[in-house]
PDB file of C-alpha atoms in Angstrom:
ATOM      1  CA  UNK X   1      30.908 -59.257 -33.632  1.00  0.00           C
ATOM      2  CA  UNK X   2      33.346 -57.031 -35.459  1.00  0.00           C
ATOM      3  CA  UNK X   3      32.505 -54.717 -38.228  1.00  0.00           C
ATOM      4  CA  UNK X   4      35.281 -53.574 -40.576  1.00  0.00           C
ATOM      5  CA  UNK X   5      34.474 -51.119 -43.356  1.00  0.00           C
ATOM      6  CA  UNK X   6      32.285 -48.092 -44.042  1.00  0.00           C
ATOM      7  CA  UNK X   7      28.830 -48.664 -42.726  1.00  0.00           C
ATOM      8  CA  UNK X   8      27.635 -45.487 -44.373  1.00  0.00           C
ATOM      9  CA  UNK X   9      28.061 -47.027 -47.793  1.00  0.00           C
ATOM     10  CA  UNK X  10      27.769 -50.796 -47.011  1.00  0.00           C
ATOM     11  CA  UNK X  11      25.157 -52.519 -44.831  1.00  0.00           C
ATOM     12  CA  UNK X  12      26.548 -53.521 -41.391  1.00  0.00           C
ATOM     13  CA  UNK X  13      25.375 -57.169 -41.796  1.00  0.00           C
ATOM     14  CA  UNK X  14      27.472 -57.471 -44.954  1.00  0.00           C
ATOM     15  CA  UNK X  15      30.564 -56.113 -43.042  1.00  0.00           C
ATOM     16  CA  UNK X  16      29.892 -57.979 -39.817  1.00  0.00           C
ATOM     17  CA  UNK X  17      32.048 -60.959 -38.745  1.00  0.00           C
ATOM     18  CA  UNK X  18      30.652 -62.974 -35.975  1.00  0.00           C
ATOM     19  CA  UNK X  19      32.942 -64.777 -33.478  1.00  0.00           C
ATOM     20  CA  UNK X  20      31.216 -67.787 -31.745  1.00  0.00           C
ATOM     21  CA  UNK X  21      32.195 -67.987 -28.124  1.00  0.00           C
ATOM     22  CA  UNK X  22      29.964 -70.722 -26.586  1.00  0.00           C
ATOM     23  CA  UNK X  23      30.419 -74.516 -26.494  1.00  0.00           C
ATOM     24  CA  UNK X  24      26.699 -75.485 -26.470  1.00  0.00           C
ATOM     25  CA  UNK X  25      23.509 -74.330 -28.011  1.00  0.00           C
ATOM     26  CA  UNK X  26      20.260 -74.687 -26.119  1.00  0.00           C
ATOM     27  CA  UNK X  27      21.942 -77.249 -23.793  1.00  0.00           C
ATOM     28  CA  UNK X  28      23.376 -79.368 -26.656  1.00  0.00           C
ATOM     29  CA  UNK X  29      27.163 -79.581 -26.628  1.00  0.00           C
ATOM     30  CA  UNK X  30      28.742 -78.316 -29.874  1.00  0.00           C
ATOM     31  CA  UNK X  31      30.436 -81.601 -30.630  1.00  0.00           C
ATOM     32  CA  UNK X  32      27.078 -83.281 -30.567  1.00  0.00           C
ATOM     33  CA  UNK X  33      25.661 -80.797 -33.042  1.00  0.00           C
ATOM     34  CA  UNK X  34      28.338 -81.377 -35.638  1.00  0.00           C
ATOM     35  CA  UNK X  35      31.670 -83.235 -35.466  1.00  0.00           C
ATOM     36  CA  UNK X  36      34.549 -80.942 -36.077  1.00  0.00           C
ATOM     37  CA  UNK X  37      32.873 -77.885 -34.490  1.00  0.00           C
ATOM     38  CA  UNK X  38      34.565 -76.353 -31.403  1.00  0.00           C
ATOM     39  CA  UNK X  39      32.202 -73.293 -30.878  1.00  0.00           C
ATOM     40  CA  UNK X  40      28.740 -72.252 -31.879  1.00  0.00           C
ATOM     41  CA  UNK X  41      26.722 -69.375 -30.764  1.00  0.00           C
ATOM     42  CA  UNK X  42      22.989 -68.793 -31.245  1.00  0.00           C
ATOM     43  CA  UNK X  43      22.337 -65.241 -32.477  1.00  0.00           C
ATOM     44  CA  UNK X  44      20.483 -63.104 -29.982  1.00  0.00           C
ATOM     45  CA  UNK X  45      19.506 -59.441 -30.229  1.00  0.00           C
ATOM     46  CA  UNK X  46      21.649 -58.481 -27.251  1.00  0.00           C
ATOM     47  CA  UNK X  47      24.717 -59.668 -29.209  1.00  0.00           C
ATOM     48  CA  UNK X  48      24.102 -56.998 -31.941  1.00  0.00           C
ATOM     49  CA  UNK X  49      25.362 -53.527 -31.055  1.00  0.00           C
ATOM     50  CA  UNK X  50      22.405 -51.170 -30.526  1.00  0.00           C
ATOM     51  CA  UNK X  51      23.705 -48.572 -32.981  1.00  0.00           C
ATOM     52  CA  UNK X  52      23.286 -51.201 -35.805  1.00  0.00           C
ATOM     53  CA  UNK X  53      20.128 -52.822 -34.678  1.00  0.00           C
ATOM     54  CA  UNK X  54      18.341 -49.582 -33.980  1.00  0.00           C
ATOM     55  CA  UNK X  55      19.798 -47.487 -36.835  1.00  0.00           C
ATOM     56  CA  UNK X  56      17.171 -45.024 -37.884  1.00  0.00           C
ATOM     57  CA  UNK X  57      15.508 -45.045 -34.476  1.00  0.00           C
ATOM     58  CA  UNK X  58      13.528 -48.287 -34.734  1.00  0.00           C
ATOM     59  CA  UNK X  59      14.196 -51.993 -34.158  1.00  0.00           C
ATOM     60  CA  UNK X  60      15.139 -53.077 -37.714  1.00  0.00           C
ATOM     61  CA  UNK X  61      14.394 -56.745 -36.961  1.00  0.00           C
ATOM     62  CA  UNK X  62      10.918 -55.984 -35.712  1.00  0.00           C
ATOM     63  CA  UNK X  63      10.271 -53.639 -38.684  1.00  0.00           C
ATOM     64  CA  UNK X  64      11.216 -56.437 -41.116  1.00  0.00           C
ATOM     65  CA  UNK X  65       9.326 -59.085 -39.050  1.00  0.00           C
ATOM     66  CA  UNK X  66      12.438 -61.210 -38.653  1.00  0.00           C
ATOM     67  CA  UNK X  67      13.866 -62.949 -35.656  1.00  0.00           C
ATOM     68  CA  UNK X  68      16.879 -65.067 -34.691  1.00  0.00           C
ATOM     69  CA  UNK X  69      14.605 -67.755 -33.164  1.00  0.00           C
ATOM     70  CA  UNK X  70      10.943 -68.659 -33.788  1.00  0.00           C
ATOM     71  CA  UNK X  71       8.807 -71.158 -32.014  1.00  0.00           C
ATOM     72  CA  UNK X  72       6.064 -73.226 -33.420  1.00  0.00           C
ATOM     73  CA  UNK X  73       4.749 -76.717 -34.404  1.00  0.00           C
ATOM     74  CA  UNK X  74       6.389 -76.626 -37.836  1.00  0.00           C
ATOM     75  CA  UNK X  75       5.721 -80.370 -38.599  1.00  0.00           C
ATOM     76  CA  UNK X  76       2.098 -80.275 -37.505  1.00  0.00           C
ATOM     77  CA  UNK X  77       2.723 -82.431 -34.441  1.00  0.00           C
ATOM     78  CA  UNK X  78       1.901 -81.543 -30.884  1.00  0.00           C
ATOM     79  CA  UNK X  79       5.583 -81.154 -30.089  1.00  0.00           C
ATOM     80  CA  UNK X  80       6.757 -77.560 -29.735  1.00  0.00           C
ATOM     81  CA  UNK X  81       9.724 -76.765 -31.911  1.00  0.00           C
ATOM     82  CA  UNK X  82      12.216 -73.867 -32.296  1.00  0.00           C
ATOM     83  CA  UNK X  83      14.025 -72.756 -35.372  1.00  0.00           C
ATOM     84  CA  UNK X  84      17.182 -70.736 -34.690  1.00  0.00           C
ATOM     85  CA  UNK X  85      20.156 -69.295 -36.415  1.00  0.00           C
ATOM     86  CA  UNK X  86      23.780 -68.638 -35.344  1.00  0.00           C
ATOM     87  CA  UNK X  87      27.445 -68.866 -36.130  1.00  0.00           C
ATOM     88  CA  UNK X  88      29.831 -71.755 -35.764  1.00  0.00           C
ATOM     89  CA  UNK X  89      33.552 -72.248 -35.812  1.00  0.00           C
ATOM     90  CA  UNK X  90      35.241 -75.497 -36.805  1.00  0.00           C
ATOM     91  CA  UNK X  91      38.144 -76.662 -34.642  1.00  0.00           C
ATOM     92  CA  UNK X  92      40.330 -76.182 -37.718  1.00  0.00           C
ATOM     93  CA  UNK X  93      39.302 -72.450 -37.875  1.00  0.00           C
ATOM     94  CA  UNK X  94      36.719 -71.861 -40.642  1.00  0.00           C
ATOM     95  CA  UNK X  95      33.445 -70.195 -39.630  1.00  0.00           C
ATOM     96  CA  UNK X  96      30.003 -70.116 -41.020  1.00  0.00           C
ATOM     97  CA  UNK X  97      26.356 -69.771 -40.233  1.00  0.00           C
ATOM     98  CA  UNK X  98      23.864 -72.398 -39.268  1.00  0.00           C
ATOM     99  CA  UNK X  99      20.147 -72.883 -39.082  1.00  0.00           C
ATOM    100  CA  UNK X 100      18.742 -75.498 -36.690  1.00  0.00           C
ATOM    101  CA  UNK X 101      15.261 -76.850 -35.855  1.00  0.00           C
ATOM    102  CA  UNK X 102      14.935 -78.446 -32.458  1.00  0.00           C
ATOM    103  CA  UNK X 103      12.136 -80.423 -30.887  1.00  0.00           C
ATOM    104  CA  UNK X 104      11.413 -79.038 -27.430  1.00  0.00           C
ATOM    105  CA  UNK X 105      10.082 -81.913 -25.383  1.00  0.00           C
ATOM    106  CA  UNK X 106       8.326 -81.236 -22.095  1.00  0.00           C
ATOM    107  CA  UNK X 107      10.927 -83.435 -20.442  1.00  0.00           C
ATOM    108  CA  UNK X 108      14.537 -83.806 -21.345  1.00  0.00           C
ATOM    109  CA  UNK X 109      16.968 -82.048 -23.712  1.00  0.00           C
ATOM    110  CA  UNK X 110      16.031 -80.571 -27.068  1.00  0.00           C
ATOM    111  CA  UNK X 111      16.499 -82.921 -30.018  1.00  0.00           C
ATOM    112  CA  UNK X 112      17.952 -81.784 -33.356  1.00  0.00           C
ATOM    113  CA  UNK X 113      15.492 -82.269 -36.214  1.00  0.00           C
ATOM    114  CA  UNK X 114      17.403 -80.294 -38.848  1.00  0.00           C
ATOM    115  CA  UNK X 115      20.854 -78.754 -39.126  1.00  0.00           C
ATOM    116  CA  UNK X 116      22.003 -76.713 -42.084  1.00  0.00           C
ATOM    117  CA  UNK X 117      25.535 -75.272 -42.013  1.00  0.00           C
ATOM    118  CA  UNK X 118      27.065 -72.971 -44.582  1.00  0.00           C
ATOM    119  CA  UNK X 119      30.789 -71.909 -44.588  1.00  0.00           C
ATOM    120  CA  UNK X 120      30.724 -68.202 -45.285  1.00  0.00           C
ATOM    121  CA  UNK X 121      32.598 -65.064 -44.315  1.00  0.00           C
ATOM    122  CA  UNK X 122      29.211 -63.353 -43.974  1.00  0.00           C
ATOM    123  CA  UNK X 123      27.466 -65.209 -41.114  1.00  0.00           C
ATOM    124  CA  UNK X 124      24.472 -62.945 -40.507  1.00  0.00           C
ATOM    125  CA  UNK X 125      21.131 -64.717 -40.861  1.00  0.00           C
ATOM    126  CA  UNK X 126      17.581 -64.277 -39.498  1.00  0.00           C
ATOM    127  CA  UNK X 127      14.265 -66.044 -39.751  1.00  0.00           C
ATOM    128  CA  UNK X 128      10.647 -65.361 -40.512  1.00  0.00           C
ATOM    129  CA  UNK X 129       7.627 -67.640 -40.502  1.00  0.00           C
ATOM    130  CA  UNK X 130       4.780 -67.731 -43.029  1.00  0.00           C
ATOM    131  CA  UNK X 131       1.203 -68.615 -42.224  1.00  0.00           C
ATOM    132  CA  UNK X 132       1.694 -72.035 -43.859  1.00  0.00           C
ATOM    133  CA  UNK X 133       4.614 -72.801 -41.431  1.00  0.00           C
ATOM    134  CA  UNK X 134       7.289 -72.187 -44.088  1.00  0.00           C
ATOM    135  CA  UNK X 135      10.415 -71.002 -42.375  1.00  0.00           C
ATOM    136  CA  UNK X 136      12.334 -68.390 -44.375  1.00  0.00           C
ATOM    137  CA  UNK X 137      16.029 -68.078 -43.700  1.00  0.00           C
ATOM    138  CA  UNK X 138      17.341 -64.660 -44.629  1.00  0.00           C
ATOM    139  CA  UNK X 139      21.001 -63.844 -45.148  1.00  0.00           C
ATOM    140  CA  UNK X 140      20.493 -60.096 -44.742  1.00  0.00           C
ATOM    141  CA  UNK X 141      18.224 -57.558 -43.150  1.00  0.00           C
ATOM    142  CA  UNK X 142      17.042 -55.826 -46.265  1.00  0.00           C
ATOM    143  CA  UNK X 143      17.335 -57.898 -49.438  1.00  0.00           C
ATOM    144  CA  UNK X 144      15.907 -60.801 -51.344  1.00  0.00           C
ATOM    145  CA  UNK X 145      18.579 -63.404 -50.474  1.00  0.00           C
ATOM    146  CA  UNK X 146      16.778 -66.180 -48.702  1.00  0.00           C
ATOM    147  CA  UNK X 147      16.042 -69.915 -48.577  1.00  0.00           C
ATOM    148  CA  UNK X 148      12.942 -71.685 -47.334  1.00  0.00           C
ATOM    149  CA  UNK X 149      12.293 -74.706 -45.140  1.00  0.00           C
ATOM    150  CA  UNK X 150       9.074 -76.585 -44.966  1.00  0.00           C
ATOM    151  CA  UNK X 151       7.915 -79.872 -43.438  1.00  0.00           C
ATOM    152  CA  UNK X 152       7.182 -82.493 -46.157  1.00  0.00           C
ATOM    153  CA  UNK X 153       4.552 -84.884 -44.865  1.00  0.00           C
ATOM    154  CA  UNK X 154       5.141 -87.518 -47.530  1.00  0.00           C
ATOM    155  CA  UNK X 155       8.941 -87.612 -46.856  1.00  0.00           C
ATOM    156  CA  UNK X 156       8.545 -87.054 -43.108  1.00  0.00           C
ATOM    157  CA  UNK X 157      11.327 -84.477 -42.955  1.00  0.00           C
ATOM    158  CA  UNK X 158      12.056 -80.835 -43.361  1.00  0.00           C
ATOM    159  CA  UNK X 159      13.098 -79.971 -46.898  1.00  0.00           C
ATOM    160  CA  UNK X 160      14.748 -76.929 -48.483  1.00  0.00           C
ATOM    161  CA  UNK X 161      12.433 -75.326 -51.024  1.00  0.00           C
ATOM    162  CA  UNK X 162      13.468 -73.219 -53.964  1.00  0.00           C
ATOM    163  CA  UNK X 163      12.495 -69.529 -53.682  1.00  0.00           C
ATOM    164  CA  UNK X 164       9.626 -68.478 -55.892  1.00  0.00           C
ATOM    165  CA  UNK X 165      10.301 -67.256 -59.427  1.00  0.00           C
ATOM    166  CA  UNK X 166       8.739 -63.962 -60.685  1.00  0.00           C
ATOM    167  CA  UNK X 167       7.926 -63.291 -64.330  1.00  0.00           C
TER     168      UNK X 167
END
């Protein structure tokens, strides 16, 4: 991760540029995740410099109840799942962020249930989980820029939901 700019006037996650460096995510080779990707790295707290994550003396992610990976049974089945976020790089060079939901079987490799990828110069993202198993994907640490994912029983798949509107 590199940060260029004045972090005293602009939030670090807006200035941050993430550089993927791994060729697999949770044991899945990058080329099997998405054709044309050469690198993808799951975000982890230890990849964020401490001076940014603990600015103000507390863990900003814990304080905002956000995480880079959350586990649950998001589709109501008995299969454990994980939702995670990270950064990818295409073999041709462009980068972006991704959100993935994986089934975590008791035996064998994880299976991709959902992959959302977004080309963007600002790759930061984090997750939170609501009581109704709605996964919120945040594009910042302290703002209202988010999208939501929820299992749709009728359609038998995860669907992107529009954010609520306020009067």
